[in-house]
Coordinates of C-alpha atoms and ligand atoms in Angstrom, one line a residue:
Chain A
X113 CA 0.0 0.0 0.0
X114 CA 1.3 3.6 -0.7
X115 CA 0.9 5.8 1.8
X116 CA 1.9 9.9 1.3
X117 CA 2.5 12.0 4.8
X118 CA 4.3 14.6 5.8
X119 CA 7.8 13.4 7.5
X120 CA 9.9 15.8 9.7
X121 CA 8.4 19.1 7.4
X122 CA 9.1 17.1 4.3
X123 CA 6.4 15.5 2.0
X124 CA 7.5 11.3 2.0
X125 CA 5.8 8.5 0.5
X126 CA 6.5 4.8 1.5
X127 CA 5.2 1.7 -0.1
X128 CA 4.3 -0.8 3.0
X129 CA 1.9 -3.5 4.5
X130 CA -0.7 -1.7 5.5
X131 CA -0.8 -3.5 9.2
X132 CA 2.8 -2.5 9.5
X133 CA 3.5 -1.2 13.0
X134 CA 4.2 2.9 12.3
X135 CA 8.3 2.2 14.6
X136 CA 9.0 -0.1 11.9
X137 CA 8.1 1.9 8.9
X138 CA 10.3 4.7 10.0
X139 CA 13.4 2.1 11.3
X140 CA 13.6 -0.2 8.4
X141 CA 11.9 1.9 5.2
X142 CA 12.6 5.5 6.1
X143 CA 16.0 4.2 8.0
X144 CA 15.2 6.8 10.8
X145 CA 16.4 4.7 13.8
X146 CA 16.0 7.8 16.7
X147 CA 12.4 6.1 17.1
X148 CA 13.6 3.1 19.2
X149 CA 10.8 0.1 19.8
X150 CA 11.7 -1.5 23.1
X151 CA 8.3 -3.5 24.2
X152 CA 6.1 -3.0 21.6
X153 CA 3.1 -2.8 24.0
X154 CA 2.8 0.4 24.9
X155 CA 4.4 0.2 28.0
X156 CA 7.7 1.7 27.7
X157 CA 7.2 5.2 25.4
X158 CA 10.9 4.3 23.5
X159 CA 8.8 4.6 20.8
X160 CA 6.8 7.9 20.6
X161 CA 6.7 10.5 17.8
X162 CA 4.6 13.3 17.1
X163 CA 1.2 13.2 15.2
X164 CA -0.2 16.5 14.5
X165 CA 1.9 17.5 17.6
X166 CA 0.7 15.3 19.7
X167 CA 2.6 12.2 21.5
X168 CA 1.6 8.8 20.1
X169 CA 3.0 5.6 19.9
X170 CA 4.4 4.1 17.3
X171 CA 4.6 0.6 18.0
X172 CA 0.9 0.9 18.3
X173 CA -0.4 2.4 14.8
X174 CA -0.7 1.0 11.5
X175 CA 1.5 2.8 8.5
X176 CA -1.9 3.1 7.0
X177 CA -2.8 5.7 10.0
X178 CA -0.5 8.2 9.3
X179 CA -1.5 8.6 5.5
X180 CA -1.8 12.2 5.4
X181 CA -0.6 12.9 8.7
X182 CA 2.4 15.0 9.5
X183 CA 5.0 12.8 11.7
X184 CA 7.6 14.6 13.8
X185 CA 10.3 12.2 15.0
X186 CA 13.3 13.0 17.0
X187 CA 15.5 13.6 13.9
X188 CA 12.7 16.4 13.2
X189 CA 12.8 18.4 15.8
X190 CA 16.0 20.1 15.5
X191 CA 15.1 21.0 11.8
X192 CA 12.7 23.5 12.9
X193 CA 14.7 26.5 12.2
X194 CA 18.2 25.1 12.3
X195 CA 19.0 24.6 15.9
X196 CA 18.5 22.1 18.5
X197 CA 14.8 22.4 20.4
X198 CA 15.3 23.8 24.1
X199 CA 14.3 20.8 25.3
X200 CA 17.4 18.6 23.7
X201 CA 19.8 21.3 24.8
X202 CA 18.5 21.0 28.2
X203 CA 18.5 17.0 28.5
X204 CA 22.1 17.6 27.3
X205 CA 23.2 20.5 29.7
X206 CA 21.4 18.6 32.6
X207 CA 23.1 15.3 31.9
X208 CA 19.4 13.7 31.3
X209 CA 21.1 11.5 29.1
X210 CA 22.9 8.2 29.9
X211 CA 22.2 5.0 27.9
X212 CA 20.0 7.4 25.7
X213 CA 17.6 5.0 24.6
X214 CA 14.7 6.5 26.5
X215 CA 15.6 10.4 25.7
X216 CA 14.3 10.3 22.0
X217 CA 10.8 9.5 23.7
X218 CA 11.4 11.1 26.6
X219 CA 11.9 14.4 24.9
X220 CA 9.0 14.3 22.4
X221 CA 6.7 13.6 25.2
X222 CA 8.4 16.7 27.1
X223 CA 7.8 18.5 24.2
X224 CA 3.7 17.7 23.8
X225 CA 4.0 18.6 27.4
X226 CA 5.0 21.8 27.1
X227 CA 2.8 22.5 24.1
X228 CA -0.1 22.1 26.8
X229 CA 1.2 23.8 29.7
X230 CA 4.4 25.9 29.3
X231 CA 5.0 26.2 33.6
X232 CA 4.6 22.7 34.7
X233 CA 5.0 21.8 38.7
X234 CA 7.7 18.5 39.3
X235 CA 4.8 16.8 39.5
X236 CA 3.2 17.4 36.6
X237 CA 6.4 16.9 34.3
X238 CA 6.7 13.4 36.4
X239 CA 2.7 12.8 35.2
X240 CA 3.5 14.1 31.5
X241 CA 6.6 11.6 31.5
X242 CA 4.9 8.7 33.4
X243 CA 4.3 7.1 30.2
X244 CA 7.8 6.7 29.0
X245 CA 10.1 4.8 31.5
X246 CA 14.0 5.0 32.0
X247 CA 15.9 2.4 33.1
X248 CA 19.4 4.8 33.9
X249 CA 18.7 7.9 35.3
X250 CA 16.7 7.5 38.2
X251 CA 14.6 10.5 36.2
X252 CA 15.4 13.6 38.9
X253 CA 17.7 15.1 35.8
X254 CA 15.2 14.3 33.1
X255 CA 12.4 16.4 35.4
X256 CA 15.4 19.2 36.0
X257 CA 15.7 19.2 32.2
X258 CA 12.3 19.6 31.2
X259 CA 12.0 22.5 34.0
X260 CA 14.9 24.0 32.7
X261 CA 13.4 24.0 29.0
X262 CA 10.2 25.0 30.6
X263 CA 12.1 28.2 31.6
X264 CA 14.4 28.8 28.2
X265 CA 10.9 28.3 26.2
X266 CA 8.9 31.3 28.1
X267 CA 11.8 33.2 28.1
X268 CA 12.0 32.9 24.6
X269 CA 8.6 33.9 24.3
X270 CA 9.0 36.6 26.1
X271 CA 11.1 38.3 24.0
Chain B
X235 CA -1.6 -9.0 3.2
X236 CA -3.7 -7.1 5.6
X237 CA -5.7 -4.8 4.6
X238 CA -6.3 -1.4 7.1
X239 CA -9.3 1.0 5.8
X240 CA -9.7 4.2 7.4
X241 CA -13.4 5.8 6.6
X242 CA -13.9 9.0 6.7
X243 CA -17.5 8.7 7.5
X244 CA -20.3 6.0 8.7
X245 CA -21.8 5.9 4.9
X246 CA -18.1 4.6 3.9
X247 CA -18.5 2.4 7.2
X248 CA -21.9 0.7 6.3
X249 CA -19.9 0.2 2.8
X250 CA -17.0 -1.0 4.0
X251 CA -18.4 -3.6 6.7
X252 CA -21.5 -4.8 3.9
X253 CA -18.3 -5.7 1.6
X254 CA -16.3 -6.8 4.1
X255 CA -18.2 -9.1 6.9
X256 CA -14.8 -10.8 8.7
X257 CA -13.6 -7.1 9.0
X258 CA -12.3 -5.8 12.8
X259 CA -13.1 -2.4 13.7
X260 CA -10.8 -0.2 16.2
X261 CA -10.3 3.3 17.5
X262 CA -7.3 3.7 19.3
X263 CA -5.8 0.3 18.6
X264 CA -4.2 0.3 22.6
X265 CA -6.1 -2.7 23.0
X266 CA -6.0 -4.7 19.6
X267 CA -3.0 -3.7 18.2
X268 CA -1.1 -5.1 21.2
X269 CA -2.8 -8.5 21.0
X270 CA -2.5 -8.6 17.3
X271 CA 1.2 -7.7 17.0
X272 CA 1.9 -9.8 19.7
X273 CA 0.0 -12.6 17.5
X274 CA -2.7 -13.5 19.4
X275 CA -5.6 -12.4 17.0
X276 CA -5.4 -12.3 13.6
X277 CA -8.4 -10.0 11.5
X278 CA -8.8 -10.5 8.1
X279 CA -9.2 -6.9 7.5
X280 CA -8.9 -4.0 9.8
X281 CA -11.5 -1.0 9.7
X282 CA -10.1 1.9 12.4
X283 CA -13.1 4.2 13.1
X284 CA -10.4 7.3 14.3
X285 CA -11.3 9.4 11.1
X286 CA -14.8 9.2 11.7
X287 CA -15.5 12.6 13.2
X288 CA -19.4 12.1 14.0
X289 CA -18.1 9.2 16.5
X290 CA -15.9 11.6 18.5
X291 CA -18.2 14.4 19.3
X292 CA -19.2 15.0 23.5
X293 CA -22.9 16.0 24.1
X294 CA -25.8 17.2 26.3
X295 CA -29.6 16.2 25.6
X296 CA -32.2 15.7 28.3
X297 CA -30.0 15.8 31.3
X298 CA -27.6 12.8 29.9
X299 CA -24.3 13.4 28.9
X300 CA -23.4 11.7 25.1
X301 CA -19.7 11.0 25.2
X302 CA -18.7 9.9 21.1
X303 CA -17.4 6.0 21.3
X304 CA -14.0 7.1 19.3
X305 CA -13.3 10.1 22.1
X306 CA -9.9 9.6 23.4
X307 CA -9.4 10.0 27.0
X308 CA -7.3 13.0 26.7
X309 CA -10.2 14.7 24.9
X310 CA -12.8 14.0 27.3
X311 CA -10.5 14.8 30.4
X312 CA -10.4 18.5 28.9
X313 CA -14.0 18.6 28.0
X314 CA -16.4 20.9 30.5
X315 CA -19.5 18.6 30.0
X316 CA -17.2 15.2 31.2
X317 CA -16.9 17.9 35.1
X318 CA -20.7 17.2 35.3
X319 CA -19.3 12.9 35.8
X320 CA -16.7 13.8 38.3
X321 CA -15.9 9.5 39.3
X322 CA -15.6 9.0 35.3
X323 CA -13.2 12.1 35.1
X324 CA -11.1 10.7 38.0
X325 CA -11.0 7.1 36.1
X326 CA -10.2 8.6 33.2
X327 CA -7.4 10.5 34.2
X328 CA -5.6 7.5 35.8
X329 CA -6.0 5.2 32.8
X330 CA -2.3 4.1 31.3
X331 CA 0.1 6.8 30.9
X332 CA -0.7 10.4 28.9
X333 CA 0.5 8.4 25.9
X334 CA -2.4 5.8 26.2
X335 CA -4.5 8.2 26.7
X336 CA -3.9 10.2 23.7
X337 CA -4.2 7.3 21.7
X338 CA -7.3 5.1 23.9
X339 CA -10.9 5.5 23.5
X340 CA -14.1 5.1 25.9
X341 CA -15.9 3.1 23.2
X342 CA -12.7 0.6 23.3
X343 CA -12.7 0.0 26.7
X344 CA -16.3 -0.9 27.3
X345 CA -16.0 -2.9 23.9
X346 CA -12.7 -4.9 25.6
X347 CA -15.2 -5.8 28.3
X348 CA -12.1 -6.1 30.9
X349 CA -13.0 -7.1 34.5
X350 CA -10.3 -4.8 34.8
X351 CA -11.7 -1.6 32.5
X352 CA -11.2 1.6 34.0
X353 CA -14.5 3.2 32.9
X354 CA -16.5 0.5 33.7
X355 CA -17.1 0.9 37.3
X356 CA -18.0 4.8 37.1
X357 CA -19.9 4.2 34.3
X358 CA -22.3 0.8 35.9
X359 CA -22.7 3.2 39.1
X360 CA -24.2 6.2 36.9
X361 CA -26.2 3.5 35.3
X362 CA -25.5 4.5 31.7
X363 CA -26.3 2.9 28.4
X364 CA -24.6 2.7 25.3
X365 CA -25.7 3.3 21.7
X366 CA -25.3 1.0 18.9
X367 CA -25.1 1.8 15.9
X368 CA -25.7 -0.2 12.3
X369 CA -26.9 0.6 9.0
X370 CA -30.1 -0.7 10.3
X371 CA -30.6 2.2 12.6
X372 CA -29.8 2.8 16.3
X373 CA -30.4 0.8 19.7
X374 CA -29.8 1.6 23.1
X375 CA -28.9 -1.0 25.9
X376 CA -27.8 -0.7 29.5
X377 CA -24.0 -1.0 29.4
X378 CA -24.4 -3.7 32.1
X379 CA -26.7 -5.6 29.9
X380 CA -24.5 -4.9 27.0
X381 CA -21.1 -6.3 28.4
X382 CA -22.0 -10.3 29.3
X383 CA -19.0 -11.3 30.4
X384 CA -14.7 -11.0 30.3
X385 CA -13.9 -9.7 26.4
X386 CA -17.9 -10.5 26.0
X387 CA -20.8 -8.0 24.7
X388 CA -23.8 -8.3 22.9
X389 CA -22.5 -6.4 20.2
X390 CA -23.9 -7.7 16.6
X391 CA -21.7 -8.1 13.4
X392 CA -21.5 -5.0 11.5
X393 CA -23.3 -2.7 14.5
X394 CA -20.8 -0.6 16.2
X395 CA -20.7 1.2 19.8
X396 CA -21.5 4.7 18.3
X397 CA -21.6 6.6 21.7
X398 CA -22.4 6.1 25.7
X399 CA -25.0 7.8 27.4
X400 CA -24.7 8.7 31.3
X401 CA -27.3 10.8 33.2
X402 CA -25.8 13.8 35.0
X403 CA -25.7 12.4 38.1
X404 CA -27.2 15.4 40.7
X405 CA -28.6 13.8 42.9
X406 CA -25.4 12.6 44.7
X407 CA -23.2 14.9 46.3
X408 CA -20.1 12.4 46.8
X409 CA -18.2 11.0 43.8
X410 CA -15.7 9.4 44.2
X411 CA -13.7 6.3 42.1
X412 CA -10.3 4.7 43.2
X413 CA -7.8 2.4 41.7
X414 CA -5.6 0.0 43.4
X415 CA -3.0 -1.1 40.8
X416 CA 0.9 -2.1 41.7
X417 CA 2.4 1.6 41.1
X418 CA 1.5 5.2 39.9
X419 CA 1.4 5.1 36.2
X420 CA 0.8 2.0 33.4
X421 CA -1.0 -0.3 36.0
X422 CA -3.4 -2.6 35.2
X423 CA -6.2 -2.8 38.2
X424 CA -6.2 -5.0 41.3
X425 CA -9.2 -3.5 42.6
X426 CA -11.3 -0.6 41.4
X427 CA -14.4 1.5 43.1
X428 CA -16.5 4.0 42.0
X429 CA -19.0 5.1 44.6
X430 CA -21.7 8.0 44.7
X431 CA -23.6 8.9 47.8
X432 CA -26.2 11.3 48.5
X433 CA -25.6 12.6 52.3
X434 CA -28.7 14.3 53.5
X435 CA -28.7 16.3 57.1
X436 CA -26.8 14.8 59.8
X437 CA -24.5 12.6 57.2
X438 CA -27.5 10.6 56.7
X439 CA -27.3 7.9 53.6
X440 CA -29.9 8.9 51.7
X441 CA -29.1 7.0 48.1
X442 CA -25.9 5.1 47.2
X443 CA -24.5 3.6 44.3
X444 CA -21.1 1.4 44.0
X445 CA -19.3 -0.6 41.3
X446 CA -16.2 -2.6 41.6
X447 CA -13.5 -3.5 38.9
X448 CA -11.3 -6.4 39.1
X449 CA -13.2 -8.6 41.4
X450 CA -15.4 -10.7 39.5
X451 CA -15.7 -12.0 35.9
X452 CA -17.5 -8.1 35.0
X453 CA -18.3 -5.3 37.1
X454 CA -19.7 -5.9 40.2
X455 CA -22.4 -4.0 41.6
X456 CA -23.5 -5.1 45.6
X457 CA -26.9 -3.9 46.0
X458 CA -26.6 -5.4 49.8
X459 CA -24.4 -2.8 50.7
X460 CA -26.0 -0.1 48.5
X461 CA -29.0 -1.0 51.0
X462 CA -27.5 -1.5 54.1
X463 CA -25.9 1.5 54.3
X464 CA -29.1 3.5 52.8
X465 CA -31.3 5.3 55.8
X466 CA -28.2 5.3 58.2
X467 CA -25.6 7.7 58.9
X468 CA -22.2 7.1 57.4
X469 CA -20.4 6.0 59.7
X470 CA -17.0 3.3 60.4
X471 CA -19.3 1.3 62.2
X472 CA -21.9 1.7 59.1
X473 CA -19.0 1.2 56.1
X474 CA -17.6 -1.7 58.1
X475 CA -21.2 -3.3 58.0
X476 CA -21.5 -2.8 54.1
X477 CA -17.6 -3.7 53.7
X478 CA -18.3 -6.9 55.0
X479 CA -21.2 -7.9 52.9
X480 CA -19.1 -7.1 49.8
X481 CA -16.2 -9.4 51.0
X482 CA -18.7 -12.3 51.7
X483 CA -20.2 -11.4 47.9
X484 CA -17.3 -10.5 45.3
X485 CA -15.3 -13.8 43.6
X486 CA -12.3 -12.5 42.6
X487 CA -9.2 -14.3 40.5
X488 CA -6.0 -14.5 42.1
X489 CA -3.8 -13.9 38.8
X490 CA 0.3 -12.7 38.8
X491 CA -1.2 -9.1 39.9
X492 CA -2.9 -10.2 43.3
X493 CA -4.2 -13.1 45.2
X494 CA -8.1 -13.1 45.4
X495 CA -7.9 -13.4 49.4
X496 CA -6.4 -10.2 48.6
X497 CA -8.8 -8.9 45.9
X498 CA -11.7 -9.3 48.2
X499 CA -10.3 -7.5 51.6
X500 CA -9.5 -4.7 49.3
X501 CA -12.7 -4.4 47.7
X502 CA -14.2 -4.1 51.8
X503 CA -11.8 -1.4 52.6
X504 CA -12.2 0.9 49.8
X505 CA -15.4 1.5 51.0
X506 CA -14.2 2.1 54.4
X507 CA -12.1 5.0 53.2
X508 CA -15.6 6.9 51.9
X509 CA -15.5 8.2 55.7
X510 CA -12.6 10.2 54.9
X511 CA -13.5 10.9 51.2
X512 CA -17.2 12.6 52.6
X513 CA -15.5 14.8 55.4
X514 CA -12.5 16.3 53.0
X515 CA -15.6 17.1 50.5
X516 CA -17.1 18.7 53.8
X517 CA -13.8 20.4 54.1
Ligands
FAD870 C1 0.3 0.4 28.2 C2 -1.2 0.3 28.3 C3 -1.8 0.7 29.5 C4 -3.2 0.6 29.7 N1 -3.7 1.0 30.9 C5 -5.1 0.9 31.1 C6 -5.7 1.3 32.3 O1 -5.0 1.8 33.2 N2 -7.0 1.1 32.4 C7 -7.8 0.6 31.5 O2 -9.0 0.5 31.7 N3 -7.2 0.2 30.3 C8 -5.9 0.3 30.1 N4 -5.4 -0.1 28.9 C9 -6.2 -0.7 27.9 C10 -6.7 0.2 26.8 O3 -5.9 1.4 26.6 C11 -8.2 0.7 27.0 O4 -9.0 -0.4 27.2 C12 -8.7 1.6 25.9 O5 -9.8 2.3 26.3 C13 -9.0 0.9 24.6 O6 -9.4 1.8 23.7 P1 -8.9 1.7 22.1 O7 -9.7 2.8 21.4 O8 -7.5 1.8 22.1 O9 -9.4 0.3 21.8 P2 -9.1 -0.6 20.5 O10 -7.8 -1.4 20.7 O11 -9.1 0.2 19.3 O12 -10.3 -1.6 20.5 C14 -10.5 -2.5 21.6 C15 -11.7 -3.5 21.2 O13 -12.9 -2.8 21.1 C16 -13.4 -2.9 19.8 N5 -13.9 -1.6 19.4 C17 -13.2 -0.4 19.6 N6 -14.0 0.6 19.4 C18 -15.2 0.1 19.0 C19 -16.5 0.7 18.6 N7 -16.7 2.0 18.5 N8 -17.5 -0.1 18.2 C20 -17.3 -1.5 18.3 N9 -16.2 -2.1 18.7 C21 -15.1 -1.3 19.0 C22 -12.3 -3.5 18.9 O14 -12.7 -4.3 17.9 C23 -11.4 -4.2 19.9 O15 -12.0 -5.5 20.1 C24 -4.0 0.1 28.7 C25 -3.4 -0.3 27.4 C26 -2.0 -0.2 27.3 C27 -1.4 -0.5 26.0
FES871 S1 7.8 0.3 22.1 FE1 6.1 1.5 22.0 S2 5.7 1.7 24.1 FE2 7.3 0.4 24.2
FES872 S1 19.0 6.8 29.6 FE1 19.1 4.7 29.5 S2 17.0 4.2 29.5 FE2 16.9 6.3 29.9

C-alpha cells in the first residue's frame, strides 16, 4: 500500500503492508532509527513520535494511520529552524542523558507537554513523562531538564 | 496481506463492513494492536473508526451526557460537559500513561469488556447505556446488559458502539472512584471502586451507588451494601457493615497481579475510606 504524509516538514511517500506497525516503517523503510521500539506494547514510550503535535505511539499504529498525517520524530525536531529544540539542549546540559535509549521518547513527550502547559510543577512533568520509563537515570535530571526547557521556552517567548 | 481501511464517514463504514463481513473495527488500537502484534488475533481486514469525526463528538440532551465511542481520553479529560461525571473524570485520568490516553478511547474499553476496564465501574454506578449503531438504525442498551462477560458483549456483526450515554448524576453529592494497581502510572487494576452517595442532614445515607472492577468476571455492583448502608448515617461502624457484605459477595481471580484473598479484603476497605472521602468534601 502507498501511503503519502508529511515526514519531519518534508512530503515522503512509502510503499508498505498496511498493518505495519508505524516504529517499523520509520526504522527499516525511512532508516530513521531515533524512534527506538523497546516492548512494543505500549508500556515503555521508547517509541513515541509526534502526530499532528501530539505524542503517540508508534509501536501501536498501523502505517496506514499516518496517511496524510504530519510525523515529527526526533531527527525532526532540531530541523525547525536550524537549531536544537530547548528541550534537547536541556537534556544535554542537565546530563538527562545516559544510555540514551529512552531520551528520543522522553523528549517528544516533554515537548507535547510543554505545548499544553508551558509552567509545569515537578509533578506534573513526572505525570507528562509517566508514560515513558528509563531504566538509567533514576529520572530527577530528566524532570530538572524539562523545567529547565520550561524556563528557556517562556523566556523565549518573552522576548 | 492485511488490509487497514480508514473511513472517513459512517456511509463509507456501512460500505465498508456490507463488503467486508470478517472485517475488525478499532479506535485507538491500545487494545488490539497489542494482542494482534503480539499474535494472538489475527483480523482479516482492519477498519479503524479514528477518522470518523461524528463518533468523537461529547454532548448534552435531556440531562444525559453523550460521550462519542471514538473520544480519546485525553479529549474528554479536557471537556467541560465530562466535570458534570466527576468519578468517570477521576478514572479517566488514571488510565495508562498520557500516551495511552492520547491514543485510547471510551468506546474501546467498554467494547474490551475487561474485568479490569477503568470506565466500567463509574460508568455501571451512573447507570449508563450505550448506543449501537448499524446501518439498520440505532439501539440503546444498559451498558451492564451490553457487556456479558470477560472480552464478551452483545454487540452484533456489522453494529458498532457509536456513543455512551450517562445521566448527569445530581442527585449525589459524593463522587468518588479509586484504583488500586501495583504503582502510579501503566498499571493494570487490582481492585477498582466507583461510589456515589447522597448525604442528607446529619451525614444521613440517603441514596448510594457502587461498582467494583477487578473482582469478578464483569463489574460488580453489591446492591446489599447499597441497602445497608441506605437510611443510616455514614459511619465506620456503618461502612464496616457494608464492607463486610461485599467481601462475603465479590469472587475474585487471584492472577500474577494479586491473590483473590487479597482482591476481596480490598474491595471491603475501599469502602471504608468513603469516611474520609465525605469529610474532605465537607472540608
Ligand atoms: C500500556 C497500556 C496501559 C493501559 N492501561 C489501562 C488502564 O489503566 N486502564 C484501562 O482500563 N485500560 C488500560 N489499557 C487498555 C486500553 O488502553 C483501554 O481499554 C482503551 O480504552 C482501549 O481503547 P482503544 O480505542 O485503544 O481500543 P481498540 O484497541 O481500538 O479496540 C478495543 C476493542 O474494542 C473494539 N472496538 C473499539 N471501538 C469500537 C467501537 N466504537 N465499536 C465497536 N467495537 C469497538 C475493537 O474491535 C477491539 O476489540 C491500557 C493499554 C495499554 C497498551
Ligand atoms: S515500544 Fe512502544 S511503548 Fe514500548
Ligand atoms: S538513559 Fe538509558 S533508559 Fe533512559
Amino acid at each position: 500500500m502507498k501511503i503519502s504524509f508529511t515526514l519531519n516538514g518534508k512530503q515522503t511517500g512509502v510503499d508498505v503492508s498496511a498493518d505495519r506497525k508505524v516504529v517499523e516503517v520509520l526504522r527499516e523503510e525511512l532508516m530513521l532509527t531515533g524512534t527506538k521500539e523497546g516492548c512494543g506494547a505500549g508500556e515503555c514510550g521508547a517509541c513515541t513520535i509526534l502526530v499532528d503535535g501530539r505524542a503517540r505511539l508508534s509501536c501501536l499504529m498501523t502505517a496506514a494511520q499516518i496517511e496524510g498525517r504530519s510525523i515529527t520524530t526526533i531527527e525532526g525536531l532540531s530541523q525547525n529552524g536550524g537549531g536544537m529544540h530547548p528541550v534537547q539542549e536541556a537534556f544535554i546540559e542537565n546530563g538527562a542523558v545516559q544510555c540514551g535509549f529512552c531520551t528520543p521518547g522522553m523528549v517528544l513527550s516533554a515537548v507535547d507537554l510543554l505545548d499544553k502547559n508551558s509552567d509545569p510543577t515537578r509533578e506534573q512533568i513526572r505525570e507528562g513523562l509517566s508514560g515513558n520509563l528509563c531504566r538509567c537515570s533514576g529520572y530527577v535530571k530528566i524532570v530538572d531538564a524539562v523545567e529547565a526547557a520550561a524556563l528557556q521556552i517562556r523566556r523565549e517567548k518573552a522576548r | 496481506m492485511r488490509e487497514v481501511i480508514l473511513p472517513g464517514s459512517l456511509e463509507e463504514l456501512w460500505r465498508l463492513l456490507s463488503d467486508r463481513p470478517q472485517a475488525r473495527v478499532y479506535a485507538g488500537g491500545t487494545d488490539l494492536l497489542v494482542r494482534m502484534y503480539k499474535g494472538l488475533l489475527d483480523p482479516e481486514a482492519l477498519i479503524c473508526l479514528d477518522r470518523i469525526e461524528e463518533l468523537k463528538g461529547v454532548g448534552e440532551q435531556d440531562g444525559c451526557v453523550r460521550i462519542g465511542s471514538c473520544a480519546t481520553y485525553g479529549r474528554l479529560v479536557e471537556e467541560p460537559l465530562v466535570r458534570c461525571l466527576p468519578a468517570l473524570r477521576k478514572a479517566i485520568g488514571q488510565i495508562g500513561s498520557p500516551l495511552v490516553r492520547n491514543m485510547g478511547t471510551i468506546g474501546g474499553n467498554i467494547c474490551t469488556a475487561s474485568p479490569a476496564g477503568d470506565t466500567l465501574p463509574p460508568l455501571y454506578a451512573m447507570e449508563a447505556e450505550v448506543e449501537l449503531l448499524s446501518r439498520e438504525g440505532s439501539r440503546r442498551a444498559p451498558i451492564r446488559e451490553f457487556i456479558t462477560g470477560p472480552g464478551a458483549t452483545c454487540l452484533k456483526r456489522a453494529e458498532i458502539l457509536s456513543a455512551v450515554w450517562v445521566k448527569k448524576p445530581q442527585e449525589y453529592n459524593v463522587h468518588h472512584f479509586e484504583k488500586v494497581g501495583l504503582r502510579n502510572a501503566l498499571a493494570c487494576s487490582v481492585v477498582t471502586m466507583a461510589a456515589l452517595l447522597r448525604l442528607g442532614p446529619g451525614g444521613m445515607v440517603e441514596k448510594a451507588a457502587f461498582a467494583w472492577g477487578s473482582v469478578a468476571p464483569t463489574v460488580f455492583s453489591c446492591p446489599e451494601a447499597q441497602e445497608a448502608l441506605s437510611g443510616k448515617p455514614l459511619s465506620a461502624a456503618s461502612l464496616s457493615r457494608a464492607a463486610d457484605l461485599v467481601r462475603n459477595v465479590v469472587r475474585p481471580i487471584s492472577d500474577v497481579r494479586a491473590d483473590a484473598d487479597y482482591r476481596r479484603a480490598v474491595a471491603g476497605n475501599l469502602l471504608l475510606r468513603l469516611l474520609d472521602v465525605a469529610y474532605e468534601r465537607k472540608g
